Coordinates of C-alpha atoms and ligand atoms in Angstrom, one line a residue:
M1 CA 5.0 12.9 24.6
S2 CA 5.9 13.6 21.0
T3 CA 8.3 11.1 19.4
G4 CA 10.1 10.5 16.1
E5 CA 8.7 8.1 13.6
G6 CA 11.3 5.3 14.4
T7 CA 10.4 5.4 18.1
R8 CA 6.7 5.4 17.1
A9 CA 7.2 2.4 14.9
V10 CA 8.8 0.3 17.6
R11 CA 6.3 1.3 20.3
A12 CA 3.1 1.7 18.2
G13 CA 0.0 0.1 19.7
L14 CA 1.8 -1.5 22.7
P15 CA -0.4 -1.9 25.7
E16 CA 0.6 -0.3 29.0
A17 CA 3.5 -2.3 30.6
R18 CA 2.2 -4.8 33.2
K19 CA 4.4 -7.0 35.4
H20 CA 4.9 -10.5 34.0
E21 CA 3.0 -9.7 30.8
P22 CA 4.7 -9.7 27.4
A23 CA 5.4 -6.3 25.7
L24 CA 3.2 -7.4 22.7
P25 CA 0.5 -9.9 23.8
G26 CA 0.3 -12.9 21.6
P27 CA -2.6 -13.6 19.1
A28 CA -6.0 -14.0 20.7
F29 CA -7.5 -17.1 19.1
A30 CA -11.2 -16.8 19.9
A31 CA -14.4 -17.3 18.0
H32 CA -16.4 -16.1 21.0
Y33 CA -15.6 -14.6 24.4
H34 CA -17.0 -15.3 27.8
L35 CA -20.1 -13.2 27.9
P36 CA -22.4 -13.8 30.8
G37 CA -25.5 -11.6 31.2
E38 CA -26.0 -8.4 29.2
P39 CA -23.8 -8.4 26.0
T40 CA -21.9 -5.2 26.7
G41 CA -18.2 -4.4 26.4
P42 CA -15.8 -4.7 23.5
Y43 CA -15.5 -8.4 22.8
A44 CA -18.4 -10.7 22.2
Y45 CA -18.0 -12.5 18.9
G46 CA -14.9 -13.1 16.7
R47 CA -16.2 -11.5 13.5
D48 CA -16.9 -8.2 15.3
S49 CA -13.8 -7.7 17.3
N50 CA -10.6 -9.2 18.6
P51 CA -8.1 -7.8 21.0
T52 CA -5.2 -8.6 18.6
W53 CA -6.9 -6.4 16.0
T54 CA -7.5 -3.7 18.5
L55 CA -3.7 -3.3 19.3
L56 CA -2.8 -3.5 15.5
E57 CA -5.5 -0.9 14.7
Q58 CA -4.1 1.4 17.4
A59 CA -0.6 0.9 16.0
I60 CA -1.5 1.6 12.4
G61 CA -3.5 4.7 13.5
E62 CA -0.4 6.0 15.4
L63 CA 1.7 5.8 12.2
E64 CA -0.9 7.0 9.6
A65 CA -2.5 9.7 11.7
P66 CA -0.2 10.7 14.6
G67 CA -1.9 13.3 16.8
E68 CA -5.2 13.3 14.8
T69 CA -7.8 12.9 17.5
G70 CA -10.9 11.1 16.2
A71 CA -9.1 9.1 13.5
E72 CA -9.9 5.4 13.6
T73 CA -8.4 2.4 11.9
V74 CA -10.1 -0.8 10.7
V75 CA -8.0 -3.8 9.7
F76 CA -9.1 -6.3 7.0
A77 CA -8.2 -9.7 5.6
S78 CA -6.4 -8.2 2.6
G79 CA -5.8 -4.9 0.8
M80 CA -8.7 -5.6 -1.6
A81 CA -11.0 -6.2 1.3
A82 CA -10.1 -2.8 2.6
V83 CA -10.4 -1.1 -0.8
S84 CA -13.8 -2.7 -1.4
A85 CA -15.0 -1.8 2.1
V86 CA -14.4 1.9 1.5
L87 CA -16.0 2.0 -2.0
L88 CA -18.9 -0.3 -1.3
S89 CA -19.7 1.1 2.2
Q90 CA -19.7 4.8 1.1
V91 CA -21.5 4.9 -2.3
G92 CA -24.7 3.5 -3.7
A93 CA -26.9 3.5 -6.7
G94 CA -27.0 6.9 -8.4
D95 CA -23.7 8.1 -7.0
A96 CA -20.6 8.8 -9.1
V97 CA -17.1 7.7 -8.2
V98 CA -13.8 8.8 -9.7
L99 CA -11.1 6.2 -10.0
P100 CA -7.6 6.4 -11.5
D101 CA -7.3 4.6 -14.9
D102 CA -3.7 3.6 -14.1
G103 CA -4.2 2.1 -10.6
Y104 CA -3.9 -1.3 -9.0
Q105 CA -4.9 -4.1 -11.4
A106 CA -7.9 -5.2 -9.4
L107 CA -9.6 -1.8 -9.6
P108 CA -11.3 -2.6 -12.9
L109 CA -13.0 -5.6 -11.1
V110 CA -14.3 -3.2 -8.4
R111 CA -15.5 -0.9 -11.2
E112 CA -17.5 -3.7 -12.8
R113 CA -19.1 -4.4 -9.4
L114 CA -19.9 -0.8 -8.7
E115 CA -21.5 -0.4 -12.2
E116 CA -23.6 -3.5 -11.6
Y117 CA -24.9 -1.8 -8.4
G118 CA -25.8 1.4 -10.4
V119 CA -22.8 3.5 -9.5
E120 CA -21.4 5.8 -12.2
V121 CA -17.7 5.3 -12.5
R122 CA -15.4 7.9 -14.1
T123 CA -11.7 7.4 -14.7
A124 CA -8.7 9.6 -15.4
P125 CA -4.9 9.2 -15.2
T126 CA -3.0 10.0 -12.1
R127 CA -0.5 12.2 -13.8
G128 CA -1.2 16.0 -13.9
E129 CA -4.1 15.8 -11.5
S130 CA -6.3 14.8 -14.4
Q131 CA -9.0 13.6 -12.0
L132 CA -9.8 17.3 -11.3
S133 CA -11.7 17.5 -14.6
V134 CA -14.2 14.7 -13.8
L135 CA -15.0 15.6 -10.1
D136 CA -18.3 17.5 -10.6
G137 CA -21.1 15.8 -8.8
A138 CA -18.9 12.9 -7.6
K139 CA -19.5 11.3 -4.2
L140 CA -16.0 9.9 -3.8
L141 CA -12.6 10.4 -5.3
W142 CA -10.1 7.5 -5.3
I143 CA -6.4 8.4 -5.5
E144 CA -3.5 6.1 -5.9
T145 CA -0.2 7.9 -5.6
P146 CA 2.5 6.8 -6.5
S147 CA 0.4 4.8 -9.0
N148 CA 1.1 1.1 -9.4
P149 CA 3.0 0.1 -11.6
G150 CA 3.6 3.4 -13.5
L151 CA 4.8 5.4 -10.5
D152 CA 3.0 8.6 -11.5
V153 CA 2.3 11.0 -8.6
C154 CA -0.5 13.5 -8.1
D155 CA -0.9 16.4 -5.7
V156 CA -3.1 14.9 -2.9
R157 CA -3.7 18.3 -1.2
R158 CA -4.8 19.9 -4.4
L159 CA -7.1 17.1 -5.4
A160 CA -8.6 16.8 -1.8
D161 CA -9.3 20.5 -1.6
A162 CA -11.1 20.4 -5.0
A163 CA -13.0 17.3 -4.1
H164 CA -14.1 18.7 -0.7
A165 CA -15.2 21.9 -2.4
R166 CA -17.6 19.8 -4.4
G167 CA -18.8 17.7 -1.4
A168 CA -16.9 14.6 -2.4
L169 CA -15.0 12.3 0.0
V170 CA -11.4 11.4 -0.7
A171 CA -9.6 8.1 -0.3
V172 CA -5.9 7.5 -1.0
D173 CA -4.4 4.1 -1.6
N174 CA -1.2 4.4 0.5
T175 CA 0.1 0.9 -0.2
L176 CA 3.3 1.9 -2.1
A177 CA 4.4 4.8 0.1
T178 CA 3.4 3.3 3.5
P179 CA 2.7 5.8 6.3
L180 CA 6.5 6.5 6.6
G181 CA 6.4 7.7 3.0
Q182 CA 3.4 9.9 3.1
R183 CA 0.4 10.5 5.4
P184 CA -2.8 11.0 3.3
L185 CA -4.9 12.2 6.2
A186 CA -2.4 15.0 6.9
L187 CA -2.7 15.9 3.2
G188 CA -6.5 16.3 3.5
A189 CA -7.8 12.8 2.6
D190 CA -10.8 11.3 4.5
F191 CA -9.5 7.8 4.2
A192 CA -6.0 6.3 4.0
V193 CA -6.4 2.7 2.6
A194 CA -3.7 0.2 2.0
S195 CA -2.6 -3.3 1.4
A196 CA -0.4 -4.1 4.4
T197 CA 0.7 -7.2 2.5
K198 CA 3.3 -5.1 0.8
G199 CA 5.8 -2.7 2.5
L200 CA 4.0 -2.2 5.7
T201 CA 4.6 -5.7 6.9
G202 CA 7.4 -6.3 4.4
H203 CA 8.2 -10.0 4.7
G204 CA 6.1 -11.4 1.9
D205 CA 4.4 -13.9 4.3
L206 CA 0.9 -12.6 5.0
L207 CA -2.0 -10.7 3.5
L208 CA -3.7 -7.9 5.3
G209 CA -5.4 -4.5 4.6
Y210 CA -6.5 -1.5 6.6
V211 CA -8.5 1.7 6.4
V212 CA -7.8 4.7 8.5
C213 CA -10.8 7.0 8.6
R214 CA -10.7 10.7 9.5
D215 CA -13.6 10.4 11.9
T216 CA -15.8 8.0 13.9
A217 CA -18.8 8.3 11.7
L218 CA -16.9 7.3 8.5
A219 CA -15.2 4.5 10.5
A220 CA -18.6 3.2 11.7
R221 CA -19.7 2.4 8.2
V222 CA -16.4 0.8 7.3
R223 CA -16.5 -1.3 10.5
Q224 CA -20.1 -2.3 9.8
W225 CA -19.1 -3.4 6.3
R226 CA -16.4 -5.7 7.7
K227 CA -18.9 -7.3 10.0
V228 CA -21.5 -7.8 7.2
V229 CA -19.0 -9.2 4.7
G230 CA -16.8 -11.0 7.2
A231 CA -13.5 -9.9 5.6
I232 CA -11.6 -10.2 8.8
P233 CA -7.9 -10.9 9.3
G234 CA -6.9 -14.0 11.3
P235 CA -5.4 -13.2 14.7
M236 CA -2.1 -14.8 13.7
E237 CA -1.8 -12.5 10.7
A238 CA -2.7 -9.5 12.8
W239 CA -0.1 -10.3 15.4
L240 CA 2.6 -11.0 12.8
A241 CA 1.7 -7.6 11.1
H242 CA 2.0 -5.8 14.5
R243 CA 5.4 -7.5 15.1
S244 CA 6.6 -6.4 11.7
L245 CA 5.8 -2.7 12.4
A246 CA 8.7 -2.4 14.8
T247 CA 11.1 -2.7 11.9
L248 CA 9.2 -0.5 9.5
Q249 CA 11.5 2.4 9.7
L250 CA 14.7 0.3 9.4
R251 CA 13.3 -1.6 6.5
S252 CA 12.0 1.5 4.7
D253 CA 15.2 3.4 5.1
R254 CA 17.2 0.5 3.6
Q255 CA 14.8 -0.4 0.9
C256 CA 14.2 3.2 -0.3
A257 CA 17.9 3.8 -0.3
N258 CA 18.5 0.6 -2.3
A259 CA 15.7 1.6 -4.8
L260 CA 17.5 5.0 -5.4
T261 CA 20.9 3.4 -5.7
L262 CA 19.5 0.9 -8.2
A263 CA 17.7 3.5 -10.1
R264 CA 20.9 5.5 -10.5
A265 CA 22.7 2.4 -11.7
L266 CA 19.9 1.6 -14.2
A267 CA 20.0 5.2 -15.5
D268 CA 23.5 4.5 -16.9
R269 CA 22.4 1.5 -19.0
A270 CA 21.9 1.9 -22.7
E271 CA 19.3 -0.9 -22.9
V272 CA 17.2 0.5 -20.1
T273 CA 14.4 3.0 -21.2
G274 CA 11.4 4.5 -19.4
L275 CA 13.1 4.4 -16.1
R276 CA 10.9 5.7 -13.3
Y277 CA 11.6 6.3 -9.6
P278 CA 10.0 9.3 -7.9
G279 CA 13.2 9.8 -5.9
L280 CA 15.3 10.5 -9.0
P281 CA 15.6 14.3 -9.3
D282 CA 14.8 14.3 -13.0
D283 CA 11.8 11.9 -12.7
P284 CA 8.5 13.5 -13.8
S285 CA 7.0 12.7 -10.4
H286 CA 9.8 14.2 -8.4
T287 CA 8.6 17.7 -7.8
I288 CA 5.3 16.8 -6.3
A289 CA 6.6 13.7 -4.6
S290 CA 9.3 15.7 -2.7
R291 CA 6.5 18.1 -1.5
Q292 CA 4.2 15.4 -0.1
M293 CA 6.4 12.4 0.5
R294 CA 9.1 11.7 3.1
R295 CA 10.4 8.6 1.3
F296 CA 9.9 7.6 -2.3
G297 CA 9.2 3.9 -1.9
S298 CA 11.0 0.7 -2.8
V299 CA 9.6 0.3 -6.3
V300 CA 11.5 1.1 -9.5
S301 CA 10.1 0.5 -13.0
F302 CA 11.9 0.4 -16.3
E303 CA 11.7 -1.2 -19.7
L304 CA 14.0 -3.6 -21.4
P305 CA 14.0 -4.1 -25.2
G306 CA 11.2 -6.7 -25.5
R307 CA 9.8 -9.7 -23.8
D308 CA 12.6 -12.2 -24.3
H309 CA 15.2 -9.7 -23.1
A310 CA 13.2 -9.0 -19.9
E311 CA 12.7 -12.8 -19.3
R312 CA 16.4 -13.4 -19.7
F313 CA 17.2 -10.6 -17.2
L314 CA 14.8 -12.1 -14.6
A315 CA 16.2 -15.6 -15.1
E316 CA 19.8 -14.4 -14.6
T317 CA 19.3 -12.6 -11.3
R318 CA 20.3 -14.5 -8.2
L319 CA 19.2 -12.1 -5.4
V320 CA 16.0 -11.1 -7.0
D321 CA 12.9 -13.4 -6.9
D322 CA 10.8 -13.5 -10.1
A323 CA 7.6 -12.9 -8.3
T324 CA 4.7 -10.4 -8.2
S325 CA 3.9 -8.1 -5.3
F326 CA 6.4 -5.7 -3.8
G327 CA 7.7 -4.2 -0.5
S328 CA 9.4 -7.3 0.8
V329 CA 12.8 -7.4 2.5
R330 CA 13.8 -9.8 -0.3
S331 CA 14.1 -8.1 -3.7
S332 CA 11.6 -9.2 -6.3
A333 CA 10.9 -8.2 -9.9
E334 CA 8.5 -9.3 -12.6
R335 CA 7.6 -8.7 -16.2
R336 CA 4.4 -6.9 -15.5
G337 CA 3.0 -7.5 -19.0
R338 CA 2.6 -11.2 -18.3
W339 CA -0.7 -10.5 -16.4
G340 CA -2.3 -8.3 -19.1
G341 CA -4.5 -5.5 -17.8
D342 CA -1.8 -2.8 -17.2
A343 CA -1.0 -0.5 -20.1
V344 CA 2.7 -1.5 -20.1
A345 CA 5.3 -2.6 -22.8
E346 CA 6.2 -6.2 -23.1
G347 CA 9.7 -5.5 -21.7
F348 CA 8.3 -3.5 -18.7
I349 CA 9.9 -4.6 -15.3
R350 CA 8.5 -3.7 -12.0
F351 CA 11.3 -4.0 -9.5
S352 CA 10.9 -4.0 -5.7
A353 CA 14.1 -3.3 -3.8
G354 CA 14.7 -5.4 -0.7
A355 CA 17.0 -4.9 2.2
E356 CA 20.1 -6.6 0.8
D357 CA 23.5 -4.9 0.9
P358 CA 23.3 -2.3 -1.8
D359 CA 26.6 -3.3 -3.4
D360 CA 25.4 -6.9 -3.7
L361 CA 22.1 -6.0 -5.1
V362 CA 23.4 -3.6 -7.7
A363 CA 26.2 -6.0 -8.8
D364 CA 23.6 -8.8 -9.2
V365 CA 21.3 -6.6 -11.3
L366 CA 24.2 -5.3 -13.5
R367 CA 25.5 -8.8 -14.0
A368 CA 22.0 -10.1 -15.0
L369 CA 21.6 -7.2 -17.4
D370 CA 25.0 -8.0 -19.0
A371 CA 24.1 -11.6 -19.3
A372 CA 20.7 -10.8 -20.8
A373 CA 22.2 -8.4 -23.3
G374 CA 25.1 -10.7 -24.2
R375 CA 22.8 -13.4 -25.5
D376 CA 21.0 -10.8 -27.6
T377 CA 24.0 -10.2 -29.8
Ligands
PLP1 C1 -1.5 -5.2 -3.7 C2 -2.3 -3.9 -3.7 C3 -3.6 -3.9 -3.4 C4 -4.4 -5.1 -2.9 O1 -3.9 -5.7 -1.8 P1 -4.0 -7.3 -1.4 O2 -3.4 -7.3 -0.1 O3 -3.3 -8.0 -2.4 O4 -5.5 -7.6 -1.5 C5 -4.3 -2.7 -3.5 N1 -3.7 -1.5 -3.9 C6 -2.4 -1.6 -4.2 C7 -1.7 -0.3 -4.7 C8 -1.6 -2.8 -4.2 O5 -0.4 -2.8 -4.6

């Protein structure tokens, strides 16, 4: 039966209905399983497999790769566990990897590790498909679109075709978009990788990551990596994540709409510069984003005139938590430059729109902007 994405989200990964059983079985807490005789069958030891993961993997697979037979999902303890699993399980000494130079802030740490292992790492910006120019001889191309925190977008289909023509594998970090925003496998990628800590689970209360692989052979290496490194999610986190998927469409619709409303309101402010949201028709990312994305995400970025101004704005908001991360039902924002590492101005704000009433959220942000500007003069 073919269904819409909202229906898929509420039913994803549910086992067949059985009398007197819950719709979504609770977390299976098990280090080991009863296993008399020959060790066959799916569940033997808790680092290899867990029935709560199995259902969650099924569910994420239905959202990331609906109808793609052969695609397999592997869940991890965090987004970085998933990112590292793909890179470190697929490449080795002598291989070349292409990474974005404007991606997630922990990618440079992965780069250091790869280089210590004898992997050549090349980087290029996300914007304008710049990675095309460094693909020759690469084993794997890593794409992050929209990029975090700059919100640049690249053409996944075009990059994937070019990479495949040169024999390279393609992985897309789908954290910001979530599978309801874009589906990397349908755009030609071999791996969709994400931090489920963010919008996928959306409550800011757990860490989790996943890798969806185009085929069984790729998945086997990723699964083997999880077993070797032991980067496994707890059953409670896996169950909470699965429970959260039921509201993914509701949350995404509200949060993406709030992000657009907020971006429009920010566009009218004189003190706001460098406003970016891929859903704004005049955003540099909009043309490609509207071709490959079905929602433009919950993150808006902009600059205020300097560090103090940005700090005052954050201190004045009442509905927006000054916190890192994004994708939660509660709005959050931060002055990104406080971490160092990202190439951003001192007054750069990464704003994550939550699921509040849009009028309340916009009013709170405009009031905080007024207050922050008032004390400037
Ligand atoms: C947060 C994030 C990660 C890492 O995820 P964790 O769950 O924090 O380990 C990777 N990629 C992107 C784009 C992220 O935003």
